PDB file of C-alpha atoms in Angstrom:
ATOM      1  CA  UNK A  34     -13.924  29.154 -10.535  1.00  0.00           C
ATOM      2  CA  UNK A  35     -10.791  27.126 -11.019  1.00  0.00           C
ATOM      3  CA  UNK A  36     -10.912  23.293 -10.611  1.00  0.00           C
ATOM      4  CA  UNK A  37      -8.884  22.053  -7.745  1.00  0.00           C
ATOM      5  CA  UNK A  38      -6.302  19.331  -8.323  1.00  0.00           C
ATOM      6  CA  UNK A  39      -6.126  15.927  -6.703  1.00  0.00           C
ATOM      7  CA  UNK A  40      -3.056  17.142  -4.771  1.00  0.00           C
ATOM      8  CA  UNK A  41      -4.935  20.252  -3.446  1.00  0.00           C
ATOM      9  CA  UNK A  42      -7.858  18.047  -2.436  1.00  0.00           C
ATOM     10  CA  UNK A  43      -5.587  15.726  -0.574  1.00  0.00           C
ATOM     11  CA  UNK A  44      -3.686  18.536   1.161  1.00  0.00           C
ATOM     12  CA  UNK A  45      -7.062  20.131   2.145  1.00  0.00           C
ATOM     13  CA  UNK A  46      -8.080  16.782   3.732  1.00  0.00           C
ATOM     14  CA  UNK A  47      -4.875  16.624   5.768  1.00  0.00           C
ATOM     15  CA  UNK A  48      -5.397  20.125   6.991  1.00  0.00           C
ATOM     16  CA  UNK A  49      -9.068  19.292   7.797  1.00  0.00           C
ATOM     17  CA  UNK A  50      -7.967  16.343   9.844  1.00  0.00           C
ATOM     18  CA  UNK A  51      -5.426  18.376  11.799  1.00  0.00           C
ATOM     19  CA  UNK A  52      -7.951  21.085  12.368  1.00  0.00           C
ATOM     20  CA  UNK A  53     -10.686  18.694  13.564  1.00  0.00           C
ATOM     21  CA  UNK A  54      -8.206  17.104  16.074  1.00  0.00           C
ATOM     22  CA  UNK A  55      -7.210  20.522  17.396  1.00  0.00           C
ATOM     23  CA  UNK A  56     -10.876  21.552  17.709  1.00  0.00           C
ATOM     24  CA  UNK A  57     -11.306  18.320  19.820  1.00  0.00           C
ATOM     25  CA  UNK A  58      -8.463  19.342  22.120  1.00  0.00           C
ATOM     26  CA  UNK A  59      -5.867  17.001  20.715  1.00  0.00           C
ATOM     27  CA  UNK A  60      -2.416  18.119  19.869  1.00  0.00           C
ATOM     28  CA  UNK A  61      -2.025  17.839  15.972  1.00  0.00           C
ATOM     29  CA  UNK A  62       0.264  18.828  13.157  1.00  0.00           C
ATOM     30  CA  UNK A  63       1.111  17.864   9.581  1.00  0.00           C
ATOM     31  CA  UNK A  64       3.885  15.384   9.343  1.00  0.00           C
ATOM     32  CA  UNK A  65       5.970  15.236   6.119  1.00  0.00           C
ATOM     33  CA  UNK A  66       4.871  16.741   2.819  1.00  0.00           C
ATOM     34  CA  UNK A  67       2.272  14.212   1.536  1.00  0.00           C
ATOM     35  CA  UNK A  68       0.418  11.712   3.598  1.00  0.00           C
ATOM     36  CA  UNK A  69       0.750  11.824   7.323  1.00  0.00           C
ATOM     37  CA  UNK A  70      -0.302  13.796  10.323  1.00  0.00           C
ATOM     38  CA  UNK A  71       0.674  13.511  13.911  1.00  0.00           C
ATOM     39  CA  UNK A  72      -2.035  13.542  16.448  1.00  0.00           C
ATOM     40  CA  UNK A  73      -1.289  13.028  20.106  1.00  0.00           C
ATOM     41  CA  UNK A  74       1.360  10.302  20.092  1.00  0.00           C
ATOM     42  CA  UNK A  75      -0.017   8.676  16.915  1.00  0.00           C
ATOM     43  CA  UNK A  76       1.168   9.083  13.335  1.00  0.00           C
ATOM     44  CA  UNK A  77      -1.852   8.624  11.112  1.00  0.00           C
ATOM     45  CA  UNK A  78      -2.038   8.068   7.359  1.00  0.00           C
ATOM     46  CA  UNK A  79      -4.591  10.444   5.762  1.00  0.00           C
ATOM     47  CA  UNK A  80      -6.635   9.310   2.820  1.00  0.00           C
ATOM     48  CA  UNK A  81      -9.176  11.655   1.132  1.00  0.00           C
ATOM     49  CA  UNK A  82     -12.064  10.949  -1.064  1.00  0.00           C
ATOM     50  CA  UNK A  83     -13.987  13.660  -2.827  1.00  0.00           C
ATOM     51  CA  UNK A  84     -15.887  11.386  -5.411  1.00  0.00           C
ATOM     52  CA  UNK A  85     -17.516   9.055  -3.120  1.00  0.00           C
ATOM     53  CA  UNK A  86     -14.841   6.369  -2.332  1.00  0.00           C
ATOM     54  CA  UNK A  87     -11.203   6.099  -1.383  1.00  0.00           C
ATOM     55  CA  UNK A  88      -9.236   4.489  -4.192  1.00  0.00           C
ATOM     56  CA  UNK A  89      -6.307   2.241  -3.510  1.00  0.00           C
ATOM     57  CA  UNK A  90      -3.931   1.800  -6.402  1.00  0.00           C
ATOM     58  CA  UNK A  91      -2.145  -1.275  -5.153  1.00  0.00           C
ATOM     59  CA  UNK A  92      -3.818  -3.527  -2.545  1.00  0.00           C
ATOM     60  CA  UNK A  93      -0.474  -5.301  -1.744  1.00  0.00           C
ATOM     61  CA  UNK A  94       1.271  -1.957  -0.994  1.00  0.00           C
ATOM     62  CA  UNK A  95      -1.646  -0.752   1.047  1.00  0.00           C
ATOM     63  CA  UNK A  96      -1.822  -3.875   3.213  1.00  0.00           C
ATOM     64  CA  UNK A  97       1.930  -3.875   3.747  1.00  0.00           C
ATOM     65  CA  UNK A  98       1.810  -0.364   5.540  1.00  0.00           C
ATOM     66  CA  UNK A  99       2.302  -0.290   9.274  1.00  0.00           C
ATOM     67  CA  UNK A 100       0.870   3.040  10.295  1.00  0.00           C
ATOM     68  CA  UNK A 101      -1.011   2.444  13.540  1.00  0.00           C
ATOM     69  CA  UNK A 102      -3.968   4.778  12.458  1.00  0.00           C
ATOM     70  CA  UNK A 103      -5.737   5.838   9.238  1.00  0.00           C
ATOM     71  CA  UNK A 104      -7.982   8.854   8.985  1.00  0.00           C
ATOM     72  CA  UNK A 105     -10.349   8.637   5.979  1.00  0.00           C
ATOM     73  CA  UNK A 106     -11.568  12.161   5.070  1.00  0.00           C
ATOM     74  CA  UNK A 107     -14.778  12.188   2.956  1.00  0.00           C
ATOM     75  CA  UNK A 108     -15.326  15.545   1.305  1.00  0.00           C
ATOM     76  CA  UNK A 109     -18.873  16.000   0.147  1.00  0.00           C
ATOM     77  CA  UNK A 110     -20.878  18.878  -1.294  1.00  0.00           C
ATOM     78  CA  UNK A 111     -22.351  19.441   2.188  1.00  0.00           C
ATOM     79  CA  UNK A 112     -18.989  19.380   4.124  1.00  0.00           C
ATOM     80  CA  UNK A 113     -16.764  16.519   5.189  1.00  0.00           C
ATOM     81  CA  UNK A 114     -16.808  13.440   7.473  1.00  0.00           C
ATOM     82  CA  UNK A 115     -14.006  11.698   9.177  1.00  0.00           C
ATOM     83  CA  UNK A 116     -13.481   7.999   9.809  1.00  0.00           C
ATOM     84  CA  UNK A 117     -10.663   7.266  12.234  1.00  0.00           C
ATOM     85  CA  UNK A 118      -9.548   3.624  12.076  1.00  0.00           C
ATOM     86  CA  UNK A 119      -7.071   1.306  13.600  1.00  0.00           C
ATOM     87  CA  UNK A 120      -4.671   0.693  10.746  1.00  0.00           C
ATOM     88  CA  UNK A 121      -4.126  -3.060  11.030  1.00  0.00           C
ATOM     89  CA  UNK A 122      -7.921  -3.737  11.412  1.00  0.00           C
ATOM     90  CA  UNK A 123      -8.775  -1.482   8.384  1.00  0.00           C
ATOM     91  CA  UNK A 124      -6.095  -3.047   6.195  1.00  0.00           C
ATOM     92  CA  UNK A 125      -7.414  -6.522   7.131  1.00  0.00           C
ATOM     93  CA  UNK A 126     -11.003  -5.517   6.395  1.00  0.00           C
ATOM     94  CA  UNK A 127      -9.884  -4.000   3.005  1.00  0.00           C
ATOM     95  CA  UNK A 128      -7.984  -7.242   2.186  1.00  0.00           C
ATOM     96  CA  UNK A 129     -10.957  -9.370   3.077  1.00  0.00           C
ATOM     97  CA  UNK A 130     -13.307  -7.407   0.814  1.00  0.00           C
ATOM     98  CA  UNK A 131     -10.864  -7.487  -1.941  1.00  0.00           C
ATOM     99  CA  UNK A 132     -10.473 -11.372  -1.584  1.00  0.00           C
ATOM    100  CA  UNK A 133     -14.348 -11.755  -1.617  1.00  0.00           C
ATOM    101  CA  UNK A 134     -14.540  -9.580  -4.744  1.00  0.00           C
ATOM    102  CA  UNK A 135     -11.991 -11.724  -6.540  1.00  0.00           C
ATOM    103  CA  UNK A 136     -13.718 -14.921  -5.391  1.00  0.00           C
ATOM    104  CA  UNK A 137     -17.015 -13.531  -6.891  1.00  0.00           C
ATOM    105  CA  UNK A 138     -15.306 -12.917 -10.300  1.00  0.00           C
ATOM    106  CA  UNK A 139     -13.461 -16.244 -10.453  1.00  0.00           C
ATOM    107  CA  UNK A 140     -10.239 -15.014  -9.009  1.00  0.00           C
ATOM    108  CA  UNK A 141      -9.234 -12.722 -11.787  1.00  0.00           C
ATOM    109  CA  UNK A 142     -10.390  -9.053 -12.352  1.00  0.00           C
ATOM    110  CA  UNK A 143     -12.761  -9.202 -15.415  1.00  0.00           C
ATOM    111  CA  UNK A 144     -11.730  -5.931 -17.180  1.00  0.00           C
ATOM    112  CA  UNK A 145      -8.109  -5.706 -16.124  1.00  0.00           C
ATOM    113  CA  UNK A 146      -6.552  -8.941 -14.895  1.00  0.00           C
ATOM    114  CA  UNK A 147      -3.359  -7.028 -13.971  1.00  0.00           C
ATOM    115  CA  UNK A 148      -4.950  -4.398 -11.834  1.00  0.00           C
ATOM    116  CA  UNK A 149      -4.133  -4.199  -8.195  1.00  0.00           C
ATOM    117  CA  UNK A 150      -6.769  -1.458  -7.478  1.00  0.00           C
ATOM    118  CA  UNK A 151      -9.411  -1.690  -4.816  1.00  0.00           C
ATOM    119  CA  UNK A 152     -11.734   0.717  -3.126  1.00  0.00           C
ATOM    120  CA  UNK A 153     -12.974   1.648   0.317  1.00  0.00           C
ATOM    121  CA  UNK A 154     -16.684   2.829   0.193  1.00  0.00           C
ATOM    122  CA  UNK A 155     -18.115   5.043   2.921  1.00  0.00           C
ATOM    123  CA  UNK A 156     -20.604   2.180   3.828  1.00  0.00           C
ATOM    124  CA  UNK A 157     -17.571  -0.056   4.444  1.00  0.00           C
ATOM    125  CA  UNK A 158     -16.252   2.161   7.333  1.00  0.00           C
ATOM    126  CA  UNK A 159     -19.339   3.490   9.101  1.00  0.00           C
ATOM    127  CA  UNK A 160     -18.186   1.927  12.246  1.00  0.00           C
ATOM    128  CA  UNK A 161     -15.100   4.166  12.231  1.00  0.00           C
ATOM    129  CA  UNK A 162     -17.028   7.424  11.866  1.00  0.00           C
ATOM    130  CA  UNK A 163     -15.641  10.121  14.320  1.00  0.00           C
ATOM    131  CA  UNK A 164     -13.579   7.513  16.323  1.00  0.00           C
ATOM    132  CA  UNK A 165     -11.174  10.206  17.499  1.00  0.00           C
ATOM    133  CA  UNK A 166     -10.730   8.445  20.841  1.00  0.00           C
ATOM    134  CA  UNK A 167      -8.347   6.121  18.906  1.00  0.00           C
ATOM    135  CA  UNK A 168      -5.881   9.012  18.763  1.00  0.00           C
ATOM    136  CA  UNK A 169      -5.962   9.841  22.471  1.00  0.00           C
TER     137      UNK A 169
END
């Protein structure tokens, strides 16, 4: 069996989000080539995790985004889960967790001081699980 690429995994997550919305009776389609879907009247950013967490390469760029909704797709060995979040609230939560992490390590990342990476773990977003009503 061939190993899937990161791009294939991400595209599969976008398609899964559209399929789930359609199965819930919401109008849905892919928007653009990479990141977004349109569900109802909302454009949503889709983020896909297949290794346990959603990686954010640059916290400043992530928190500067303005998309009103974010769909986190968690692909597991048993299937997939969806977390549908209000974009502003999710970004504020991610930023607050990142600040707390930096405070715990003295304000500078210990292994790579120049890194702007952060992570969203499934346990950070349990309140957003299956909140498809945010897209109606």
